[in-house]
Amino acid sequence: MLEKLIIQKTLRVPASTGTAGDGSGVARQMDAALLDVGFAASRDLLDHLGALAPGPAMDLAATVVSAVRELAGDHVRHNPYFIGFPERVPDTIEFWAERLRAAVLTGGGTATDEQLRDAVRAGGINLLDLPGYGTYQHTWADMLAVHDELIAGAGDRVTLLRLGDTAEVEAERLYLALAGSTTPLGEADLSILGELASACTDADQPAEIPVRENRAVLNGVRLALGRPLVGVDSTTDVLRLACHVSGGDVSLATATRFRSFRRPERRVLLAALDQVVAASPAKLGDIGRYAERWKRLGERLHPHEYEQWPHAREVFAVARGERKVRNLAGRAESAIRAGAVGTAASVLSSAPGLLLRSADRLLRLAPRAERAAVVEAVTGAFGSASARVLCSLREHVGNRLTPASARMYASRSRSAWVGPDRRPPLPADLVTELSALLDAEIGARLPVWERPLVVDPEVLDVALPLSGKASEGGFAVLPRGSRATVSGELLRFFMYWRQDSRRTDYDLSVQLLDDDFETAAQVSWTNYRHDGVVHSGDLTEAADGATEFIDVPLSIAGRYVVPQVNIYAGESFDEVAESMFGYQSRSPEQQGAPFDARTVRSRSQMRGRGRIALPVVFVKTEQGWQAVWLHLYLRGWPSFNRVEENTFTTAHRVRALMERRYLTMSYLVDRWRERTEVTLWGGLPPDEPVTFIGIHAPEGLPAGSEVYTLDRLAELIPA
């Protein structure tokens, strides 16, 4: 349902067009149901629901409650292996001994220690196959029966839902925002864009679609409907479209098995290719980068059958090596190898984005006599590059005064490469010059506000959302590098998965690091307890879904707490029917069931490539604990991944990310301060309409206010 999608993405409830009447009773019921899962309806929303007839009011209320329960992860049953978790978790060795006794004496009785030793010496015992291990020994109802109701705490989360326009208006607004985004979208948002594109084909279209992956998604819908393609101005646009409609990776990070195309589809794709190459033959230089994929696509499109599009046939001739075309990057690389770095910079000047992405390398390699020419070329490209590229370069330059202890590169699939940083630092005067010029260019492109600007301090440490690839879908999920204050005295991590077609075993673990990023301890299915940290027990299959928990008191001695999810066996994060990670914040006196949506601070999907997920790290600072988002995946082994075996690689990636200085929302706010007055939100609503920037919108903002919350922060980054 579009309504549910809009609620989950924007926290705005589309207004119903149902019959008017008295729905006040339904409004009260919905308000109570929302509070049970940590949400609250604005006064306008309650008034709107109360003015509907009971039937339409109940339909809208059911949609709202269902949407937010899914958002917080409350739509599934979270059941721990140990029914009394966290109070009745046994010692690890005692538990294994008990399971072993059950295996030795399957007919009843009590096994002696000598019998246990004999059984172990005899071999052939798989600990994971011991009776009663890894599967629920109680029902969800049994678990609830041994827990009291949650004791409400003053710090429990309450997230406000606001009333929006009709579903059609909200869908079109969200469609235009996603389609016209100046930054790449993540997988979840690309999926949403595809759904909205089908519903909004006849609605207003964005004036520009800057991100090519978005174009591919929109054109996939248009291809299916027989509509003209939009925004195709490169050969790679056609390749992305073919990958998308074949169910492949629109980012081209991984290869795609192309499906068979209908003759009308082949005509559209070949005609688009022909038009691009006819207008700019130099774009044939882009073919070599994906030559193998072009060859495979040619086998499906049969370009030799269509003599009316000769330029399209040239594309596949280049892919097969029958024609040689040098691209821009190749010409620049040849110049660099010849020692003519200034010439390379001049060649790349016709592609400002590529030049700025190569700026560090060019500046490092340029001899003193050519450095001025390279700097001039780089700074001369500022005015032609996108603001996203400028912000990325500004963040990069800010980290180049000294070598990093470890250099990390996170790919678009969120896998992370880490290695030593052997690059010499950039000169301090050059860093200062580039930073000042970038600040001026970025600041000049930021929107000018007609209303007073009010900023919630909590948003200042959110990393600029320069790419949706650096995040995950979910609730209250922040981009990689963002920091959020952690309240309460106890963290509870939860991880849920439901296998699709084969037995799958995910393991939630915690790695504790000291000040030097050395492993101090770990808690997992092989070690249930350490210094107050408690594991809920290991589950080894999830045909109907399974949840594992870990409690971490914030009085713990360690400096860094790193939760991770290891795939021990079975389906990958991309293959399972459903998977999620999240954390709750509680006080020690709060009892209740292990999972309660009111205490959930964040819930994210796990859909990356790799066998080990690192969603977030928690760090103890002088001001208290903070959550720092990672959104990383380690390759790991095909099976049997355990926290004990990846301590080094995990610590290296955590250290590299923690030491990196990210560009945050405070950077943009500082640019605005140079031209206008900025007021920090203190909790009291202003007297006049304002432009509000924050993670969530507060209630009480005057009518006419413009609100930029977590779902809209990317809109603040100009083109």
XYZ file of C-alpha atoms in Angstrom:
719
model
C 0.000 0.000 0.000
C 1.261 3.452 -0.909
C -0.084 4.866 2.347
C 2.026 2.513 4.436
C 5.125 3.217 2.360
C 4.640 6.988 2.760
C 4.181 6.713 6.531
C 7.315 4.628 6.980
C 9.436 6.895 4.787
C 8.236 10.324 5.926
C 6.375 9.826 9.263
C 3.524 11.682 7.582
C 0.076 10.068 7.473
C -1.791 10.673 4.196
C -5.147 12.307 4.812
C -8.135 10.083 4.145
C -10.791 11.077 1.613
C -13.355 8.862 3.351
C -16.829 9.821 4.501
C -17.120 12.309 7.346
C -18.591 11.215 10.665
C -17.675 10.565 14.268
C -14.456 8.573 14.526
C -13.407 9.968 17.898
C -13.535 6.535 19.514
C -11.241 5.111 16.827
C -8.890 8.067 17.289
C -8.566 7.332 21.013
C -7.920 3.648 20.314
C -5.254 4.464 17.725
C -3.588 6.935 20.071
C -3.300 4.260 22.767
C -2.062 1.652 20.282
C 0.598 4.041 18.974
C 1.887 4.820 22.453
C 2.347 1.087 23.036
C 4.918 1.021 20.232
C 6.610 4.350 20.980
C 4.724 6.650 18.605
C 2.256 9.485 19.067
C -0.187 11.183 16.730
C -0.119 14.955 16.311
C -3.195 16.917 17.305
C -4.039 17.541 13.629
C -3.859 13.817 12.895
C -6.141 12.913 15.802
C -8.620 15.624 14.797
C -8.628 14.353 11.206
C -9.255 10.768 12.300
C -11.978 11.871 14.707
C -13.818 13.661 11.884
C -14.080 10.519 9.752
C -16.862 7.955 9.818
C -15.976 4.858 11.896
C -15.295 2.705 8.806
C -12.775 4.973 7.049
C -11.333 5.939 10.427
C -10.692 2.293 11.310
C -9.098 1.643 7.893
C -6.720 4.577 8.323
C -5.905 3.692 11.947
C -5.121 0.085 11.021
C -2.772 1.240 8.253
C -0.984 3.661 10.584
C -0.476 1.154 13.405
C 0.656 -1.591 11.014
C 3.146 0.767 9.342
C 4.815 1.945 12.535
C 4.952 -1.535 14.049
C 6.917 -2.690 10.999
C 9.083 0.412 11.242
C 10.122 -0.357 14.818
C 10.453 -4.113 14.210
C 7.361 -4.973 16.261
C 5.576 -6.818 13.444
C 7.341 -10.102 14.303
C 7.588 -12.111 17.520
C 10.948 -11.643 19.228
C 11.558 -14.691 21.389
C 14.899 -15.446 23.121
C 16.305 -18.959 23.465
C 16.547 -18.636 27.262
C 13.004 -17.924 28.379
C 13.995 -15.742 31.349
C 16.608 -13.607 29.567
C 18.372 -11.589 30.863
C 17.928 -12.922 34.404
C 18.054 -16.672 33.897
C 20.950 -17.199 31.518
C 23.181 -20.084 32.679
C 26.943 -20.194 32.751
C 28.218 -21.218 29.310
C 30.159 -24.302 30.462
C 27.343 -25.472 32.712
C 24.877 -25.126 29.846
C 27.027 -27.171 27.429
C 27.561 -29.825 30.107
C 23.823 -30.065 30.654
C 23.196 -30.478 26.911
C 25.962 -33.100 26.746
C 24.435 -35.059 29.631
C 21.121 -35.077 27.766
C 22.884 -36.498 24.715
C 24.768 -39.188 26.663
C 21.713 -40.394 28.572
C 18.899 -40.094 26.082
C 16.926 -42.647 28.065
C 16.927 -40.598 31.272
C 19.008 -40.641 34.434
C 22.056 -38.586 35.342
C 25.403 -38.826 33.565
C 28.559 -38.705 35.668
C 31.521 -36.487 34.835
C 33.470 -39.595 33.823
C 30.759 -40.570 31.343
C 30.889 -37.082 29.863
C 34.674 -37.272 29.481
C 34.382 -40.675 27.807
C 31.808 -39.315 25.375
C 34.040 -36.383 24.440
C 37.130 -38.629 24.058
C 35.170 -40.950 21.773
C 34.578 -38.063 19.367
C 31.788 -37.763 16.851
C 29.764 -35.349 18.982
C 28.575 -32.172 17.266
C 27.795 -29.711 20.027
C 25.307 -27.880 17.805
C 23.314 -31.110 17.359
C 22.862 -31.761 21.079
C 19.241 -32.332 22.179
C 17.306 -29.110 22.630
C 20.107 -26.925 21.350
C 19.449 -24.065 18.925
C 15.670 -24.456 18.759
C 12.968 -22.899 20.894
C 11.985 -24.968 23.912
C 9.050 -22.678 24.677
C 6.441 -20.659 22.785
C 6.252 -16.901 22.502
C 3.236 -16.948 24.833
C 5.212 -19.013 27.362
C 7.970 -16.401 27.272
C 5.564 -13.501 27.815
C 4.006 -15.305 30.765
C 7.245 -15.261 32.761
C 7.854 -11.522 32.163
C 6.017 -8.622 33.731
C 4.726 -5.679 31.721
C 7.322 -3.111 30.742
C 7.772 -0.455 33.399
C 7.476 2.807 31.489
C 10.494 5.073 31.789
C 10.851 8.810 31.309
C 13.427 8.210 28.607
C 11.294 5.878 26.482
C 11.082 6.931 22.863
C 8.027 8.776 21.532
C 8.140 9.523 17.815
C 5.606 11.980 16.425
C 3.443 11.195 13.387
C 2.089 14.190 11.491
C -0.913 14.622 9.207
C -0.066 14.965 5.524
C -1.966 15.696 2.331
C -3.879 13.034 0.424
C -2.080 9.858 -0.596
C -1.850 11.027 -4.214
C -0.236 14.339 -3.252
C 2.140 12.727 -0.737
C 3.128 10.026 -3.238
C 3.876 12.609 -5.929
C 5.867 14.741 -3.480
C 7.950 11.765 -2.374
C 8.383 10.608 -5.972
C 9.710 13.975 -7.088
C 12.081 14.146 -4.109
C 13.534 10.685 -4.751
C 13.648 10.916 -8.542
C 15.246 14.374 -8.449
C 17.677 13.559 -5.639
C 21.161 14.993 -6.110
C 22.689 12.071 -4.203
C 22.538 8.323 -5.016
C 19.797 6.395 -3.256
C 20.250 3.238 -1.225
C 18.677 -0.070 -2.220
C 15.587 0.509 -0.072
C 14.910 3.948 -1.545
C 15.527 2.711 -5.093
C 12.877 0.072 -4.481
C 10.488 2.750 -3.181
C 11.246 4.904 -6.226
C 10.333 2.024 -8.520
C 6.956 1.574 -6.799
C 6.231 5.299 -6.886
C 7.292 5.603 -10.536
C 4.607 3.095 -11.522
C 1.977 5.063 -9.611
C 3.162 8.500 -10.781
C 3.798 7.897 -14.486
C 1.134 10.440 -15.486
C 1.945 12.915 -12.696
C 4.388 15.806 -12.884
C 7.926 14.651 -13.600
C 11.154 16.080 -12.141
C 12.760 18.811 -14.222
C 16.082 16.988 -13.912
C 17.221 13.531 -12.814
C 20.865 14.050 -11.769
C 21.593 10.512 -10.529
C 21.917 7.963 -13.309
C 20.747 5.026 -11.206
C 17.474 6.878 -10.647
C 17.126 7.328 -14.404
C 17.523 3.587 -14.901
C 14.756 2.822 -12.389
C 12.363 5.349 -13.951
C 13.180 4.181 -17.466
C 12.596 0.584 -16.415
C 8.992 1.510 -15.665
C 8.701 3.538 -18.874
C 10.120 0.667 -20.932
C 7.528 -1.701 -19.491
C 4.727 0.777 -20.227
C 5.937 1.602 -23.724
C 6.737 5.227 -22.836
C 9.707 7.195 -24.257
C 12.895 6.990 -22.197
C 14.082 10.092 -20.336
C 17.549 11.475 -19.616
C 19.557 8.916 -21.626
C 22.747 10.763 -22.608
C 25.456 8.098 -22.264
C 25.995 4.522 -23.373
C 26.235 3.460 -19.738
C 22.681 4.741 -19.149
C 21.464 2.077 -21.581
C 23.558 -0.608 -19.867
C 22.160 0.365 -16.450
C 18.626 0.162 -17.808
C 19.231 -3.291 -19.276
C 20.671 -4.461 -15.954
C 17.762 -3.036 -13.989
C 15.004 -4.636 -16.069
C 16.928 -7.931 -15.901
C 16.754 -7.830 -12.094
C 20.446 -7.011 -11.766
C 22.580 -4.398 -10.074
C 21.733 -0.937 -11.386
C 24.924 0.462 -9.844
C 26.952 -1.948 -12.070
C 29.024 -3.003 -9.045
C 28.307 -6.658 -9.893
C 27.644 -8.439 -13.175
C 24.091 -9.172 -14.343
C 22.664 -12.182 -16.153
C 20.586 -10.476 -18.849
C 17.132 -11.792 -19.585
C 15.673 -12.174 -23.039
C 14.221 -8.941 -24.375
C 11.067 -8.617 -26.418
C 11.514 -7.171 -29.896
C 9.916 -3.795 -28.946
C 12.320 -3.571 -25.993
C 15.321 -4.363 -28.194
C 14.284 -1.592 -30.559
C 14.010 0.959 -27.765
C 17.412 0.065 -26.284
C 19.221 -0.002 -29.633
C 17.605 3.237 -30.772
C 18.722 4.926 -27.539
C 22.283 3.659 -28.043
C 22.323 4.836 -31.640
C 21.129 8.310 -30.685
C 23.770 8.709 -27.936
C 26.695 7.651 -30.132
C 25.482 9.657 -33.139
C 25.375 12.796 -31.005
C 28.797 12.182 -29.423
C 31.031 9.462 -30.932
C 33.569 10.073 -28.134
C 31.178 8.304 -25.771
C 32.243 5.027 -27.340
C 35.262 5.414 -25.059
C 33.078 4.400 -22.112
C 32.435 0.935 -23.530
C 35.772 -0.605 -22.541
C 35.068 -0.315 -18.817
C 32.206 -2.814 -19.074
C 33.225 -4.607 -22.272
C 32.262 -8.105 -21.093
C 28.802 -6.972 -20.046
C 28.283 -5.242 -23.388
C 29.199 -8.474 -25.148
C 26.666 -10.397 -23.091
C 24.032 -7.723 -23.736
C 24.735 -7.862 -27.466
C 23.859 -11.563 -27.415
C 20.388 -10.562 -26.171
C 19.788 -7.473 -28.329
C 20.932 -8.896 -31.726
C 22.155 -5.514 -33.082
C 23.136 -7.093 -36.437
C 19.430 -7.489 -37.230
C 18.837 -3.722 -37.188
C 20.683 -1.946 -39.996
C 18.813 1.299 -39.308
C 20.940 1.862 -36.179
C 24.580 1.623 -37.329
C 25.935 3.639 -34.405
C 24.468 1.115 -31.971
C 26.343 -1.644 -33.770
C 29.580 0.304 -33.206
C 29.090 -0.094 -29.446
C 29.324 -3.859 -29.674
C 32.219 -3.694 -32.148
C 34.180 -1.734 -29.553
C 33.170 -4.226 -26.840
C 34.446 -7.127 -28.979
C 37.744 -5.348 -29.607
C 37.116 -4.937 -33.327
C 37.515 -1.184 -32.949
C 39.839 0.673 -30.587
C 38.642 3.831 -28.838
C 40.646 5.562 -26.129
C 38.632 7.144 -23.380
C 39.400 10.198 -21.304
C 40.704 8.253 -18.334
C 43.034 6.250 -20.579
C 44.503 9.377 -22.140
C 45.062 10.900 -18.705
C 46.682 7.697 -17.436
C 49.063 7.674 -20.395
C 50.090 11.248 -19.596
C 50.702 10.360 -15.944
C 52.898 7.403 -16.935
C 54.877 9.729 -19.165
C 55.409 12.082 -16.206
C 53.200 14.828 -17.634
C 50.860 15.245 -14.658
C 49.879 18.773 -15.706
C 48.818 17.428 -19.094
C 46.760 14.728 -17.397
C 44.954 17.378 -15.333
C 44.278 19.360 -18.498
C 42.848 16.274 -20.221
C 40.538 15.560 -17.273
C 39.330 19.174 -17.155
C 36.609 18.261 -19.655
C 35.183 15.870 -17.025
C 35.114 17.936 -13.786
C 33.810 15.118 -11.591
C 36.513 12.701 -12.728
C 39.169 15.388 -12.300
C 38.148 16.138 -8.715
C 37.998 12.451 -7.823
C 41.582 12.205 -9.121
C 42.740 15.444 -7.466
C 44.638 13.874 -4.551
C 46.634 11.583 -6.817
C 47.431 14.355 -9.286
C 48.561 16.726 -6.532
C 50.775 14.044 -4.980
C 52.391 13.061 -8.273
C 52.836 16.550 -9.719
C 56.445 17.773 -9.677
C 56.946 21.198 -8.148
C 57.112 22.844 -11.592
C 53.643 21.479 -12.525
C 51.870 21.750 -9.168
C 50.515 25.245 -9.852
C 48.991 24.081 -13.149
C 47.362 21.097 -11.432
C 45.977 23.271 -8.617
C 44.616 25.700 -11.195
C 42.905 22.877 -13.106
C 41.429 21.404 -9.920
C 40.119 24.678 -8.542
C 38.890 25.673 -11.999
C 36.639 22.585 -11.995
C 34.843 23.569 -8.781
C 32.220 25.633 -10.585
C 31.280 22.794 -12.961
C 31.170 19.861 -10.530
C 28.171 18.795 -8.482
C 27.941 19.898 -4.865
C 28.035 16.240 -3.808
C 31.449 15.836 -5.434
C 32.615 19.094 -3.839
C 31.484 17.967 -0.384
C 33.213 14.614 -0.865
C 36.435 16.360 -1.842
C 36.132 18.753 1.112
C 35.789 15.813 3.493
C 38.722 14.070 1.837
C 40.984 17.117 1.991
C 40.192 17.563 5.673
C 41.686 14.128 6.349
C 44.916 14.592 4.410
C 47.091 16.635 6.757
C 48.536 13.501 8.366
C 48.627 9.827 7.303
C 45.821 7.743 8.758
C 46.664 4.854 11.074
C 44.696 2.686 8.652
C 43.231 3.593 5.274
C 39.704 2.343 4.651
C 37.727 2.300 1.429
C 34.027 1.411 1.639
C 32.515 0.250 -1.653
C 28.998 0.943 -2.875
C 28.032 -2.516 -1.610
C 29.273 -1.435 1.869
C 32.151 -3.901 1.928
C 35.299 -2.341 3.360
C 38.923 -2.581 2.288
C 41.496 -1.607 4.912
C 45.222 -1.251 4.455
C 48.171 0.890 5.492
C 48.117 4.537 4.469
C 51.335 5.016 2.491
C 50.293 8.310 0.913
C 52.406 11.329 1.853
C 50.239 14.050 3.440
C 49.239 17.061 1.373
C 51.003 20.322 2.257
C 49.206 22.280 4.971
C 49.038 25.473 2.888
C 47.474 23.547 0.002
C 44.892 21.955 2.309
C 44.050 25.395 3.703
C 43.710 26.911 0.212
C 41.550 24.095 -1.168
C 39.364 24.010 1.956
C 38.668 27.759 1.797
C 37.802 27.655 -1.907
C 35.562 24.623 -1.436
C 33.810 26.248 1.537
C 33.069 29.328 -0.550
C 31.762 27.345 -3.533
C 29.597 25.014 -1.434
C 28.256 27.895 0.661
C 27.308 29.881 -2.434
C 25.161 26.963 -3.690
C 23.206 26.375 -0.502
C 19.565 27.491 -0.516
C 18.735 30.952 0.793
C 16.009 30.725 3.415
C 13.109 33.166 3.377
C 12.101 32.136 6.893
C 14.230 32.101 10.066
C 16.416 28.978 10.293
C 15.955 26.763 13.376
C 18.244 23.752 13.854
C 17.868 20.908 16.344
C 21.305 20.339 17.974
C 20.830 16.568 17.659
C 21.176 16.810 13.870
C 24.563 18.549 13.942
C 26.536 15.295 14.273
C 24.698 13.555 11.430
C 27.094 12.882 8.538
C 26.085 14.522 5.287
C 24.016 11.984 3.306
C 26.240 12.177 0.219
C 25.166 8.691 -0.832
C 22.350 6.375 0.191
C 24.856 3.544 -0.290
C 26.413 4.571 3.044
C 23.298 3.661 4.983
C 20.541 1.059 5.332
C 16.769 1.189 5.238
C 14.949 1.170 8.543
C 13.946 3.431 11.412
C 16.130 6.245 12.821
C 19.093 4.967 10.799
C 21.844 7.536 10.203
C 24.499 7.678 7.436
C 27.941 6.144 8.004
C 30.061 8.279 10.315
C 27.069 9.896 12.057
C 27.066 10.152 15.830
C 24.050 9.996 18.120
C 23.888 10.403 21.886
C 22.978 7.218 23.752
C 20.704 7.652 26.759
C 19.784 5.204 29.486
C 21.971 2.845 31.461
C 21.546 -0.368 29.483
C 21.856 -1.154 25.780
C 20.015 -4.146 24.414
C 20.942 -5.288 20.906
C 18.508 -7.435 18.951
C 18.957 -9.328 15.715
C 16.110 -11.075 13.890
C 16.208 -13.232 10.792
C 13.814 -15.480 8.913
C 15.250 -17.939 6.431
C 13.827 -18.305 2.962
C 14.392 -21.839 1.676
C 17.208 -23.496 3.627
C 18.441 -23.747 7.183
C 20.183 -20.522 8.156
C 22.067 -19.702 11.339
C 22.896 -16.071 12.160
C 24.821 -15.246 15.340
C 24.662 -11.966 17.236
C 27.944 -11.163 19.001
C 29.637 -8.261 20.747
C 33.336 -7.413 20.594
C 34.729 -5.160 23.343
C 37.739 -2.996 22.438
C 40.031 -1.000 24.715
C 41.436 2.499 24.139
C 44.006 1.123 21.673
C 41.391 -0.823 19.680
C 42.698 -4.111 21.076
C 40.154 -6.830 21.841
C 39.369 -6.908 25.552
C 36.602 -9.535 25.470
C 33.725 -10.917 23.447
C 30.221 -12.181 24.189
C 28.553 -14.601 21.802
C 27.067 -18.089 21.608
C 30.455 -19.413 22.788
C 30.576 -17.093 25.822
C 27.254 -16.049 27.315
C 28.538 -13.621 29.948
C 31.282 -11.082 30.591
C 31.318 -8.226 33.107
C 27.542 -7.778 33.069
C 27.158 -8.321 29.301
C 24.647 -11.151 28.723
C 23.711 -13.187 25.627
C 20.171 -14.540 25.237
C 21.211 -17.910 23.796
C 22.003 -19.363 20.392
C 19.341 -20.189 17.799
C 20.487 -22.194 14.794
C 17.542 -22.070 12.411
C 14.738 -19.649 11.625
C 12.025 -21.181 9.487
C 9.475 -19.074 11.392
C 11.923 -16.365 12.433
C 14.361 -16.173 15.343
C 15.780 -13.420 17.555
C 18.970 -13.151 19.570
C 19.635 -10.424 22.149
C 22.657 -9.089 24.007
C 22.471 -6.783 27.041
C 25.342 -4.344 27.591
C 25.362 -2.205 30.752
C 26.880 1.198 30.017
C 28.947 0.891 33.165
C 31.155 -1.555 31.261
C 34.899 -0.923 31.464
C 35.625 -1.092 27.725
C 35.936 1.946 25.440
C 34.292 0.551 22.299
C 31.343 -1.840 22.053
C 31.044 -3.411 18.590
C 27.933 -5.505 17.906
C 28.175 -7.716 14.851
C 26.146 -10.381 13.067
C 28.010 -13.453 11.777
C 26.546 -15.883 9.259
C 27.415 -19.305 10.647
C 25.540 -21.233 7.976
C 22.988 -20.819 5.253
C 21.592 -17.872 3.330
C 23.321 -14.534 2.881
C 21.925 -11.197 4.015
C 20.639 -10.650 0.462
C 18.957 -14.065 0.314
C 17.032 -14.408 3.592
C 13.346 -13.581 3.636
C 13.905 -10.916 6.305
C 16.654 -9.697 8.596
C 17.103 -6.749 10.917
C 19.391 -5.336 13.588
C 18.504 -2.760 16.189
C 19.170 -1.510 19.662
C 17.048 -0.580 22.631
C 17.886 1.742 25.499
C 16.627 0.812 28.957
C 17.097 1.594 32.596
C 17.933 -1.238 35.028
C 14.549 -1.072 36.765
C 12.660 -1.591 33.500
C 11.620 -5.230 33.334
C 9.176 -6.481 30.732
C 9.651 -8.754 27.736
C 13.059 -8.729 26.029
C 11.633 -6.707 23.133
C 9.447 -3.654 23.545
C 9.037 -1.201 20.673
C 8.871 1.781 23.057
C 12.528 1.286 23.944
C 13.761 0.784 20.359
C 16.087 3.625 19.370
C 16.923 2.352 15.898
C 16.156 -0.594 13.639
C 17.972 -1.244 10.377
C 17.788 -3.815 7.634
C 20.754 -6.041 6.836
C 21.054 -6.334 3.061
C 24.758 -5.976 2.275
C 27.183 -8.292 0.510
C 29.380 -10.215 2.904
C 29.049 -12.775 5.669
C 29.669 -10.466 8.642
C 27.635 -7.313 9.336
C 28.962 -4.375 11.377
C 25.996 -1.996 11.736
C 27.204 0.411 14.429
C 29.831 0.923 17.133
C 29.276 2.455 20.570
C 32.042 4.590 22.023
C 32.538 6.038 25.499
C 33.417 9.747 25.324
C 33.942 12.436 27.949
C 30.323 13.514 27.414
C 28.942 9.966 27.670
C 28.214 7.163 25.239
C 27.635 7.711 21.533
C 26.461 5.487 18.690
C 28.611 5.832 15.565
C 27.130 4.266 12.451
C 29.326 1.887 10.427
C 27.098 0.162 7.821
C 29.938 -2.164 6.841
C 30.118 -5.789 5.762
C 33.120 -8.090 5.915
C 33.573 -10.871 3.385
C 34.167 -13.556 6.013
C 34.073 -17.268 5.207
C 31.278 -19.079 3.337
C 30.338 -20.767 6.648
C 31.251 -21.004 10.334
C 31.990 -17.295 10.898
C 32.595 -16.470 14.558
C 33.493 -13.287 16.397
C 36.727 -14.870 17.687
C 38.027 -15.249 14.142
C 37.490 -11.699 12.873
C 38.663 -9.634 15.844
C 41.613 -8.140 13.952
C 39.764 -7.155 10.780
C 36.835 -5.747 12.766
C 39.084 -3.658 15.026
C 40.973 -2.262 12.008
C 37.786 -1.099 10.322
C 36.383 0.384 13.508
C 39.617 2.283 14.111
C 39.769 3.611 10.548
C 36.216 4.886 10.741
C 36.527 6.343 14.233
C 39.635 8.322 13.294
C 38.166 9.726 10.094
C 36.704 13.243 10.223
C 33.345 13.202 8.459
C 31.566 16.210 7.025
C 28.418 16.588 9.122
C 25.324 18.767 9.139
C 27.199 21.204 11.380
C 29.386 21.986 8.343
C 26.370 23.153 6.341
C 24.984 25.047 9.331
C 28.302 26.902 9.633
C 28.008 27.924 5.971
C 24.510 29.260 6.643
C 25.730 31.171 9.699
C 27.925 33.211 7.369
C 24.866 34.691 5.662
C 21.921 34.422 8.072
C 20.989 34.001 11.719
C 20.716 30.410 12.932
C 18.744 29.550 16.074
C 19.206 26.247 17.890
C 15.986 24.497 18.849
C 15.399 24.668 22.577
C 11.973 23.074 22.838
C 9.782 26.198 22.677
C 7.830 26.672 19.415
C 8.634 29.941 17.591
C 6.040 32.656 17.008
C 6.387 32.715 13.205
C 6.863 30.153 10.439
C 10.449 28.865 10.259
C 12.657 26.507 8.317
C 13.328 23.650 10.742
C 16.160 21.145 10.323
C 16.296 18.154 12.677
C 16.157 14.387 12.917
C 12.439 14.455 13.774
C 9.908 17.276 13.567
C 8.582 18.563 16.897
C 4.932 19.340 17.471
C 3.848 22.941 17.645
C 5.727 24.469 14.717
C 3.689 27.356 13.269
C 1.653 26.740 10.127
C 3.661 27.453 6.996
C 6.942 26.153 8.430
C 9.217 24.157 6.135
C 10.521 21.000 7.811
C 13.650 19.039 6.833
C 13.908 15.839 8.844
C 15.969 12.678 8.438
C 14.136 11.611 5.278
C 14.800 14.988 3.613
C 18.333 15.889 4.683
C 19.725 14.881 1.285
C 17.597 17.630 -0.276
C 19.788 20.196 1.498
C 22.764 19.200 -0.654
C 22.383 21.299 -3.809
C 23.002 20.175 -7.374
